[in-house]
Every structure is written in structure tokens, then in C-alpha cells.
mmCIF file of N, CA and C and ligand atoms in Angstrom:
data_model
loop_
_atom_site.group_PDB
_atom_site.id
_atom_site.type_symbol
_atom_site.label_atom_id
_atom_site.label_comp_id
_atom_site.label_asym_id
_atom_site.label_seq_id
_atom_site.Cartn_x
_atom_site.Cartn_y
_atom_site.Cartn_z
ATOM 1 N N MET A 1 -3.365 -27.506 21.466
ATOM 2 C CA MET A 1 -4.095 -26.454 20.773
ATOM 3 C C MET A 1 -3.095 -25.391 20.302
ATOM 4 N N SER A 2 -3.183 -25.005 19.012
ATOM 5 C CA SER A 2 -2.219 -24.040 18.488
ATOM 6 C C SER A 2 -2.588 -22.615 18.901
ATOM 7 N N GLU A 3 -1.569 -21.776 18.988
ATOM 8 C CA GLU A 3 -1.766 -20.379 19.362
ATOM 9 C C GLU A 3 -2.297 -19.606 18.151
ATOM 10 N N VAL A 4 -3.294 -18.761 18.349
ATOM 11 C CA VAL A 4 -3.868 -17.979 17.256
ATOM 12 C C VAL A 4 -3.082 -16.679 17.116
ATOM 13 N N MET A 5 -2.639 -16.402 15.873
ATOM 14 C CA MET A 5 -1.889 -15.158 15.613
ATOM 15 C C MET A 5 -2.835 -14.094 15.090
ATOM 16 N N GLY A 6 -2.657 -12.858 15.539
ATOM 17 C CA GLY A 6 -3.427 -11.737 15.027
ATOM 18 C C GLY A 6 -2.905 -11.305 13.665
ATOM 19 N N LEU A 7 -3.686 -10.441 12.993
ATOM 20 C CA LEU A 7 -3.308 -9.980 11.650
ATOM 21 C C LEU A 7 -1.963 -9.269 11.655
ATOM 22 N N LYS A 8 -1.750 -8.375 12.607
ATOM 23 C CA LYS A 8 -0.486 -7.628 12.624
ATOM 24 C C LYS A 8 0.695 -8.561 12.831
ATOM 25 N N ALA A 9 0.529 -9.558 13.674
ATOM 26 C CA ALA A 9 1.614 -10.504 13.906
ATOM 27 C C ALA A 9 1.917 -11.296 12.639
ATOM 28 N N LYS A 10 0.859 -11.687 11.913
ATOM 29 C CA LYS A 10 1.061 -12.431 10.668
ATOM 30 C C LYS A 10 1.751 -11.572 9.618
ATOM 31 N N LEU A 11 1.273 -10.323 9.486
ATOM 32 C CA LEU A 11 1.901 -9.421 8.511
ATOM 33 C C LEU A 11 3.360 -9.172 8.869
ATOM 34 N N GLY A 12 3.656 -9.181 10.153
ATOM 35 C CA GLY A 12 5.027 -8.949 10.612
ATOM 36 C C GLY A 12 5.983 -10.045 10.213
ATOM 37 N N LEU A 13 5.471 -11.203 9.795
ATOM 38 C CA LEU A 13 6.337 -12.297 9.339
ATOM 39 C C LEU A 13 6.858 -12.047 7.929
ATOM 40 N N ASN A 14 6.132 -11.245 7.145
ATOM 41 C CA ASN A 14 6.561 -10.972 5.778
ATOM 42 C C ASN A 14 7.839 -10.139 5.767
ATOM 43 N N VAL A 15 8.560 -10.257 4.657
ATOM 44 C CA VAL A 15 9.787 -9.482 4.484
ATOM 45 C C VAL A 15 9.588 -8.561 3.286
ATOM 46 N N PHE A 16 10.067 -7.340 3.391
ATOM 47 C CA PHE A 16 9.912 -6.367 2.313
ATOM 48 C C PHE A 16 11.284 -5.865 1.880
ATOM 49 N N LYS A 17 11.554 -5.989 0.591
ATOM 50 C CA LYS A 17 12.819 -5.473 0.061
ATOM 51 C C LYS A 17 12.546 -4.182 -0.687
ATOM 52 N N GLU A 18 13.279 -3.143 -0.324
ATOM 53 C CA GLU A 18 13.092 -1.831 -0.938
ATOM 54 C C GLU A 18 13.403 -1.865 -2.422
ATOM 55 N N ASP A 19 12.638 -1.135 -3.195
ATOM 56 C CA ASP A 19 12.891 -1.004 -4.629
ATOM 57 C C ASP A 19 13.662 0.292 -4.863
ATOM 58 N N LYS A 20 14.112 0.498 -6.090
ATOM 59 C CA LYS A 20 14.849 1.729 -6.424
ATOM 60 C C LYS A 20 13.934 2.948 -6.306
ATOM 61 N N GLU A 21 12.673 2.743 -6.622
ATOM 62 C CA GLU A 21 11.698 3.825 -6.504
ATOM 63 C C GLU A 21 10.395 3.255 -5.958
ATOM 64 N N PHE A 22 9.548 4.104 -5.417
ATOM 65 C CA PHE A 22 8.264 3.646 -4.887
ATOM 66 C C PHE A 22 7.411 3.086 -6.021
ATOM 67 N N HIS A 23 6.760 1.965 -5.774
ATOM 68 C CA HIS A 23 5.930 1.365 -6.826
ATOM 69 C C HIS A 23 4.500 1.896 -6.800
ATOM 70 N N ILE A 24 4.154 2.660 -5.775
ATOM 71 C CA ILE A 24 2.845 3.325 -5.739
ATOM 72 C C ILE A 24 3.079 4.791 -5.397
ATOM 73 N N ARG A 25 2.442 5.655 -6.149
ATOM 74 C CA ARG A 25 2.520 7.098 -5.869
ATOM 75 C C ARG A 25 1.138 7.710 -6.009
ATOM 76 N N ILE A 26 0.864 8.657 -5.143
ATOM 77 C CA ILE A 26 -0.328 9.476 -5.320
ATOM 78 C C ILE A 26 0.025 10.518 -6.371
ATOM 79 N N LYS A 27 -0.803 10.639 -7.381
ATOM 80 C CA LYS A 27 -0.484 11.583 -8.459
ATOM 81 C C LYS A 27 -0.428 13.010 -7.910
ATOM 82 N N PRO A 28 0.515 13.793 -8.370
ATOM 83 C CA PRO A 28 0.668 15.158 -7.872
ATOM 84 C C PRO A 28 -0.631 15.959 -7.984
ATOM 85 N N GLY A 29 -0.975 16.643 -6.897
ATOM 86 C CA GLY A 29 -2.183 17.462 -6.882
ATOM 87 C C GLY A 29 -3.440 16.693 -6.499
ATOM 88 N N ARG A 30 -3.325 15.377 -6.313
ATOM 89 C CA ARG A 30 -4.502 14.544 -5.988
ATOM 90 C C ARG A 30 -4.572 14.169 -4.516
ATOM 91 N N GLU A 31 -3.690 14.722 -3.703
ATOM 92 C CA GLU A 31 -3.586 14.302 -2.297
ATOM 93 C C GLU A 31 -4.870 14.522 -1.501
ATOM 94 N N LYS A 32 -5.698 15.472 -1.921
ATOM 95 C CA LYS A 32 -6.961 15.731 -1.222
ATOM 96 C C LYS A 32 -8.155 15.084 -1.924
ATOM 97 N N ASP A 33 -7.909 14.330 -2.972
ATOM 98 C CA ASP A 33 -8.998 13.719 -3.746
ATOM 99 C C ASP A 33 -9.802 12.763 -2.869
ATOM 100 N N GLU A 34 -11.110 12.927 -2.908
ATOM 101 C CA GLU A 34 -12.007 12.109 -2.071
ATOM 102 C C GLU A 34 -11.819 10.614 -2.316
ATOM 103 N N ARG A 35 -11.467 10.239 -3.541
ATOM 104 C CA ARG A 35 -11.313 8.815 -3.858
ATOM 105 C C ARG A 35 -10.213 8.170 -3.027
ATOM 106 N N LEU A 36 -9.210 8.950 -2.640
ATOM 107 C CA LEU A 36 -8.100 8.396 -1.853
ATOM 108 C C LEU A 36 -8.535 7.969 -0.455
ATOM 109 N N LYS A 37 -9.614 8.556 0.026
ATOM 110 C CA LYS A 37 -10.078 8.189 1.374
ATOM 111 C C LYS A 37 -10.500 6.719 1.428
ATOM 112 N N LYS A 38 -10.882 6.175 0.275
ATOM 113 C CA LYS A 38 -11.220 4.742 0.243
ATOM 114 C C LYS A 38 -9.984 3.900 0.545
ATOM 115 N N ALA A 39 -8.817 4.340 0.063
ATOM 116 C CA ALA A 39 -7.588 3.573 0.305
ATOM 117 C C ALA A 39 -7.256 3.521 1.794
ATOM 118 N N VAL A 40 -7.563 4.601 2.503
ATOM 119 C CA VAL A 40 -7.303 4.626 3.959
ATOM 120 C C VAL A 40 -8.103 3.509 4.633
ATOM 121 N N ILE A 41 -9.296 3.239 4.092
ATOM 122 C CA ILE A 41 -10.172 2.224 4.692
ATOM 123 C C ILE A 41 -9.810 0.811 4.225
ATOM 124 N N VAL A 42 -9.528 0.648 2.931
ATOM 125 C CA VAL A 42 -9.434 -0.718 2.388
ATOM 126 C C VAL A 42 -8.038 -1.329 2.394
ATOM 127 N N CYS A 43 -6.994 -0.550 2.496
ATOM 128 C CA CYS A 43 -5.637 -1.135 2.447
ATOM 129 C C CYS A 43 -5.459 -2.104 3.626
ATOM 130 N N PRO A 44 -5.219 -3.392 3.351
ATOM 131 C CA PRO A 44 -5.112 -4.363 4.441
ATOM 132 C C PRO A 44 -3.893 -4.139 5.333
ATOM 133 N N SER A 45 -2.901 -3.418 4.823
ATOM 134 C CA SER A 45 -1.713 -3.140 5.631
ATOM 135 C C SER A 45 -1.784 -1.783 6.322
ATOM 136 N N GLY A 46 -2.826 -1.017 6.063
ATOM 137 C CA GLY A 46 -2.973 0.287 6.709
ATOM 138 C C GLY A 46 -1.896 1.273 6.314
ATOM 139 N N LEU A 47 -1.526 1.292 5.034
ATOM 140 C CA LEU A 47 -0.410 2.139 4.588
ATOM 141 C C LEU A 47 -0.821 3.550 4.200
ATOM 142 N N TYR A 48 -2.113 3.775 4.060
ATOM 143 C CA TYR A 48 -2.600 5.120 3.725
ATOM 144 C C TYR A 48 -3.100 5.802 4.995
ATOM 145 N N SER A 49 -2.849 7.095 5.077
ATOM 146 C CA SER A 49 -3.365 7.868 6.216
ATOM 147 C C SER A 49 -3.607 9.297 5.761
ATOM 148 N N ALA A 50 -4.493 9.983 6.468
ATOM 149 C CA ALA A 50 -4.770 11.397 6.173
ATOM 150 C C ALA A 50 -4.094 12.237 7.238
ATOM 151 N N ASN A 51 -3.371 13.269 6.810
ATOM 152 C CA ASN A 51 -2.713 14.141 7.787
ATOM 153 C C ASN A 51 -3.678 15.248 8.236
ATOM 154 N N ASP A 52 -3.194 16.116 9.108
ATOM 155 C CA ASP A 52 -4.053 17.168 9.672
ATOM 156 C C ASP A 52 -4.593 18.124 8.615
ATOM 157 N N ALA A 53 -3.852 18.278 7.513
ATOM 158 C CA ALA A 53 -4.288 19.176 6.439
ATOM 159 C C ALA A 53 -5.303 18.511 5.510
ATOM 160 N N GLY A 54 -5.568 17.219 5.737
ATOM 161 C CA GLY A 54 -6.526 16.509 4.892
ATOM 162 C C GLY A 54 -5.903 15.842 3.688
ATOM 163 N N ASP A 55 -4.567 15.912 3.581
ATOM 164 C CA ASP A 55 -3.886 15.231 2.484
ATOM 165 C C ASP A 55 -3.726 13.758 2.832
ATOM 166 N N VAL A 56 -3.987 12.888 1.861
ATOM 167 C CA VAL A 56 -3.750 11.462 2.072
ATOM 168 C C VAL A 56 -2.303 11.156 1.690
ATOM 169 N N GLU A 57 -1.650 10.386 2.541
ATOM 170 C CA GLU A 57 -0.248 10.016 2.337
ATOM 171 C C GLU A 57 -0.154 8.496 2.302
ATOM 172 N N ILE A 58 0.900 7.997 1.666
ATOM 173 C CA ILE A 58 1.135 6.558 1.648
ATOM 174 C C ILE A 58 2.580 6.277 2.022
ATOM 175 N N SER A 59 2.754 5.204 2.772
ATOM 176 C CA SER A 59 4.087 4.669 3.050
ATOM 177 C C SER A 59 4.094 3.263 2.469
ATOM 178 N N VAL A 60 4.877 3.024 1.432
ATOM 179 C CA VAL A 60 4.776 1.750 0.708
ATOM 180 C C VAL A 60 5.469 0.590 1.402
ATOM 181 N N ASP A 61 6.260 0.853 2.431
ATOM 182 C CA ASP A 61 6.940 -0.226 3.141
ATOM 183 C C ASP A 61 5.888 -1.076 3.854
ATOM 184 N N GLY A 62 5.770 -2.314 3.462
ATOM 185 C CA GLY A 62 4.743 -3.188 4.027
ATOM 186 C C GLY A 62 3.637 -3.502 3.028
ATOM 187 N N CYS A 63 3.777 -2.989 1.806
ATOM 188 C CA CYS A 63 2.754 -3.216 0.778
ATOM 189 C C CYS A 63 2.710 -4.691 0.381
ATOM 190 N N LEU A 64 1.500 -5.235 0.317
ATOM 191 C CA LEU A 64 1.276 -6.639 -0.037
ATOM 192 C C LEU A 64 1.086 -6.832 -1.540
ATOM 193 N N GLU A 65 1.113 -5.738 -2.297
ATOM 194 C CA GLU A 65 0.962 -5.766 -3.764
ATOM 195 C C GLU A 65 -0.361 -6.401 -4.178
ATOM 196 N N CYS A 66 -1.395 -6.164 -3.381
ATOM 197 C CA CYS A 66 -2.705 -6.771 -3.657
ATOM 198 C C CYS A 66 -3.493 -5.990 -4.707
ATOM 199 N N GLY A 67 -3.188 -4.709 -4.876
ATOM 200 C CA GLY A 67 -3.886 -3.893 -5.868
ATOM 201 C C GLY A 67 -5.225 -3.340 -5.409
ATOM 202 N N THR A 68 -5.593 -3.580 -4.170
ATOM 203 C CA THR A 68 -6.894 -3.123 -3.684
ATOM 204 C C THR A 68 -7.024 -1.605 -3.765
ATOM 205 N N CYS A 69 -5.965 -0.890 -3.429
ATOM 206 C CA CYS A 69 -6.020 0.576 -3.452
ATOM 207 C C CYS A 69 -6.249 1.096 -4.870
ATOM 208 N N LEU A 70 -5.632 0.442 -5.845
ATOM 209 C CA LEU A 70 -5.807 0.867 -7.233
ATOM 210 C C LEU A 70 -7.242 0.634 -7.688
ATOM 211 N N ILE A 71 -7.812 -0.504 -7.308
ATOM 212 C CA ILE A 71 -9.198 -0.802 -7.680
ATOM 213 C C ILE A 71 -10.143 0.193 -6.999
ATOM 214 N N ALA A 72 -9.868 0.499 -5.741
ATOM 215 C CA ALA A 72 -10.754 1.391 -4.979
ATOM 216 C C ALA A 72 -10.664 2.837 -5.450
ATOM 217 N N CYS A 73 -9.472 3.288 -5.804
ATOM 218 C CA CYS A 73 -9.262 4.724 -6.084
ATOM 219 C C CYS A 73 -9.169 5.048 -7.569
ATOM 220 N N GLY A 74 -8.599 4.154 -8.350
ATOM 221 C CA GLY A 74 -8.496 4.373 -9.780
ATOM 222 C C GLY A 74 -7.178 4.984 -10.224
ATOM 223 N N GLU A 75 -6.906 4.836 -11.509
ATOM 224 C CA GLU A 75 -5.642 5.303 -12.093
ATOM 225 C C GLU A 75 -5.566 6.816 -12.211
ATOM 226 N N GLU A 76 -6.686 7.501 -12.040
ATOM 227 C CA GLU A 76 -6.635 8.968 -12.117
ATOM 228 C C GLU A 76 -5.950 9.573 -10.901
ATOM 229 N N VAL A 77 -5.939 8.838 -9.796
ATOM 230 C CA VAL A 77 -5.323 9.377 -8.574
ATOM 231 C C VAL A 77 -4.069 8.625 -8.146
ATOM 232 N N LEU A 78 -3.904 7.387 -8.628
ATOM 233 C CA LEU A 78 -2.741 6.591 -8.218
ATOM 234 C C LEU A 78 -1.920 6.140 -9.413
ATOM 235 N N GLU A 79 -0.603 6.180 -9.260
ATOM 236 C CA GLU A 79 0.305 5.496 -10.191
ATOM 237 C C GLU A 79 0.678 4.209 -9.479
ATOM 238 N N TRP A 80 0.472 3.084 -10.101
ATOM 239 C CA TRP A 80 0.672 1.785 -9.439
ATOM 240 C C TRP A 80 1.333 0.826 -10.414
ATOM 241 N N HIS A 81 2.406 0.212 -10.001
ATOM 242 C CA HIS A 81 3.004 -0.880 -10.780
ATOM 243 C C HIS A 81 3.678 -1.818 -9.792
ATOM 244 N N TYR A 82 3.920 -3.038 -10.213
ATOM 245 C CA TYR A 82 4.615 -3.971 -9.331
ATOM 246 C C TYR A 82 6.057 -3.524 -9.155
ATOM 247 N N PRO A 83 6.666 -3.848 -8.019
ATOM 248 C CA PRO A 83 8.086 -3.541 -7.824
ATOM 249 C C PRO A 83 8.921 -4.322 -8.846
ATOM 250 N N SER A 84 10.153 -3.881 -9.060
ATOM 251 C CA SER A 84 11.021 -4.598 -9.986
ATOM 252 C C SER A 84 11.423 -5.948 -9.385
ATOM 253 N N GLY A 85 11.922 -6.840 -10.227
ATOM 254 C CA GLY A 85 12.256 -8.200 -9.803
ATOM 255 C C GLY A 85 13.186 -8.218 -8.604
ATOM 256 N N GLY A 86 12.852 -9.032 -7.626
ATOM 257 C CA GLY A 86 13.677 -9.160 -6.425
ATOM 258 C C GLY A 86 13.306 -8.182 -5.323
ATOM 259 N N ALA A 87 12.528 -7.158 -5.665
ATOM 260 C CA ALA A 87 12.097 -6.173 -4.660
ATOM 261 C C ALA A 87 10.641 -6.444 -4.289
ATOM 262 N N GLY A 88 10.191 -5.802 -3.225
ATOM 263 C CA GLY A 88 8.806 -5.931 -2.799
ATOM 264 C C GLY A 88 8.629 -6.975 -1.715
ATOM 265 N N VAL A 89 7.426 -7.504 -1.633
ATOM 266 C CA VAL A 89 7.063 -8.383 -0.529
ATOM 267 C C VAL A 89 7.521 -9.823 -0.781
ATOM 268 N N GLN A 90 7.964 -10.443 0.289
ATOM 269 C CA GLN A 90 8.193 -11.896 0.300
ATOM 270 C C GLN A 90 7.284 -12.439 1.402
ATOM 271 N N PHE A 91 6.308 -13.227 1.001
ATOM 272 C CA PHE A 91 5.331 -13.725 1.979
ATOM 273 C C PHE A 91 5.939 -14.841 2.814
ATOM 274 N N ARG A 92 5.770 -14.727 4.104
ATOM 275 C CA ARG A 92 6.251 -15.753 5.042
ATOM 276 C C ARG A 92 5.102 -16.082 5.993
ATOM 277 N N PHE A 93 4.223 -16.922 5.512
ATOM 278 C CA PHE A 93 3.037 -17.249 6.314
ATOM 279 C C PHE A 93 3.420 -17.947 7.608
ATOM 280 N N GLY A 94 2.813 -17.522 8.698
ATOM 281 C CA GLY A 94 3.140 -18.081 9.997
ATOM 282 C C GLY A 94 2.366 -19.335 10.316
HETATM 283 S S1 LIG B 101 -1.454 -2.686 -3.038
HETATM 284 FE FE1 LIG B 101 -2.631 -3.464 -1.271
HETATM 285 S S2 LIG B 101 -1.220 -3.467 0.447
HETATM 286 FE FE2 LIG B 101 -0.297 -2.221 -1.163
HETATM 287 S S3 LIG B 101 -0.884 -0.114 -0.651
HETATM 288 FE FE3 LIG B 101 -2.423 -0.919 -2.089
HETATM 289 S S4 LIG B 101 -4.044 -1.784 -0.821
HETATM 290 FE FE4 LIG B 101 -2.251 -1.487 0.499
#
């Protein structure tokens, strides 16, 4: 019988190469926008979080480039593009 891996363990198999610049940014002045709270819930990697001041922050290291946050929040609050060639996620399914 094979061992069952949890989500975090599976995500931990992926490799992430840093890009020259972040491929996702919260637009300036939108950190408290209610739409960003959806990203905190839907991001499968858990990269969005709200700080004590109520600002939503993102750490792009670990991004799966799925686009879910952009669909949930919209282009009015997020700048989103794929990383440049050779950077970003390399999937290593366990
Ligand atoms: S693209 Fe996907 S994995 Fe990356 S931050 Fe958005 S929701 Fe999270």
C-alpha cells in the first residue's frame, strides 16, 4: 500500500526559480481592498495573508501560476503576468 502525501508535502516537491521581478503585485493603494480577501481564501499555496493593520500582503515564492487570485480579485487590484522564461514554478509531482 502506497503512502499518502498531504498537500503541503506535495507542494514541497515543486521547485521555484526567482524571477528578476515579482510576477504578481498588489496595485499601490489597494492593499485594504475587500476583493483581495478572496485571494487569502482561494490561493492554493496560501501566499496571501492579512496583517494586523488589515493590509493584504503576498509572498510570490511558491506561486503555482494558476491565476486563481487574478480571477477572484480582478485586474483592478492585481498586476499579474507569468514569470519570464526559465523562472517560476517547476512542477515535480510526487
Ligand atoms: S497564481 Fe495561484 S498560486 Fe499564484 S498567488 Fe495566485 S492563486 Fe496563489
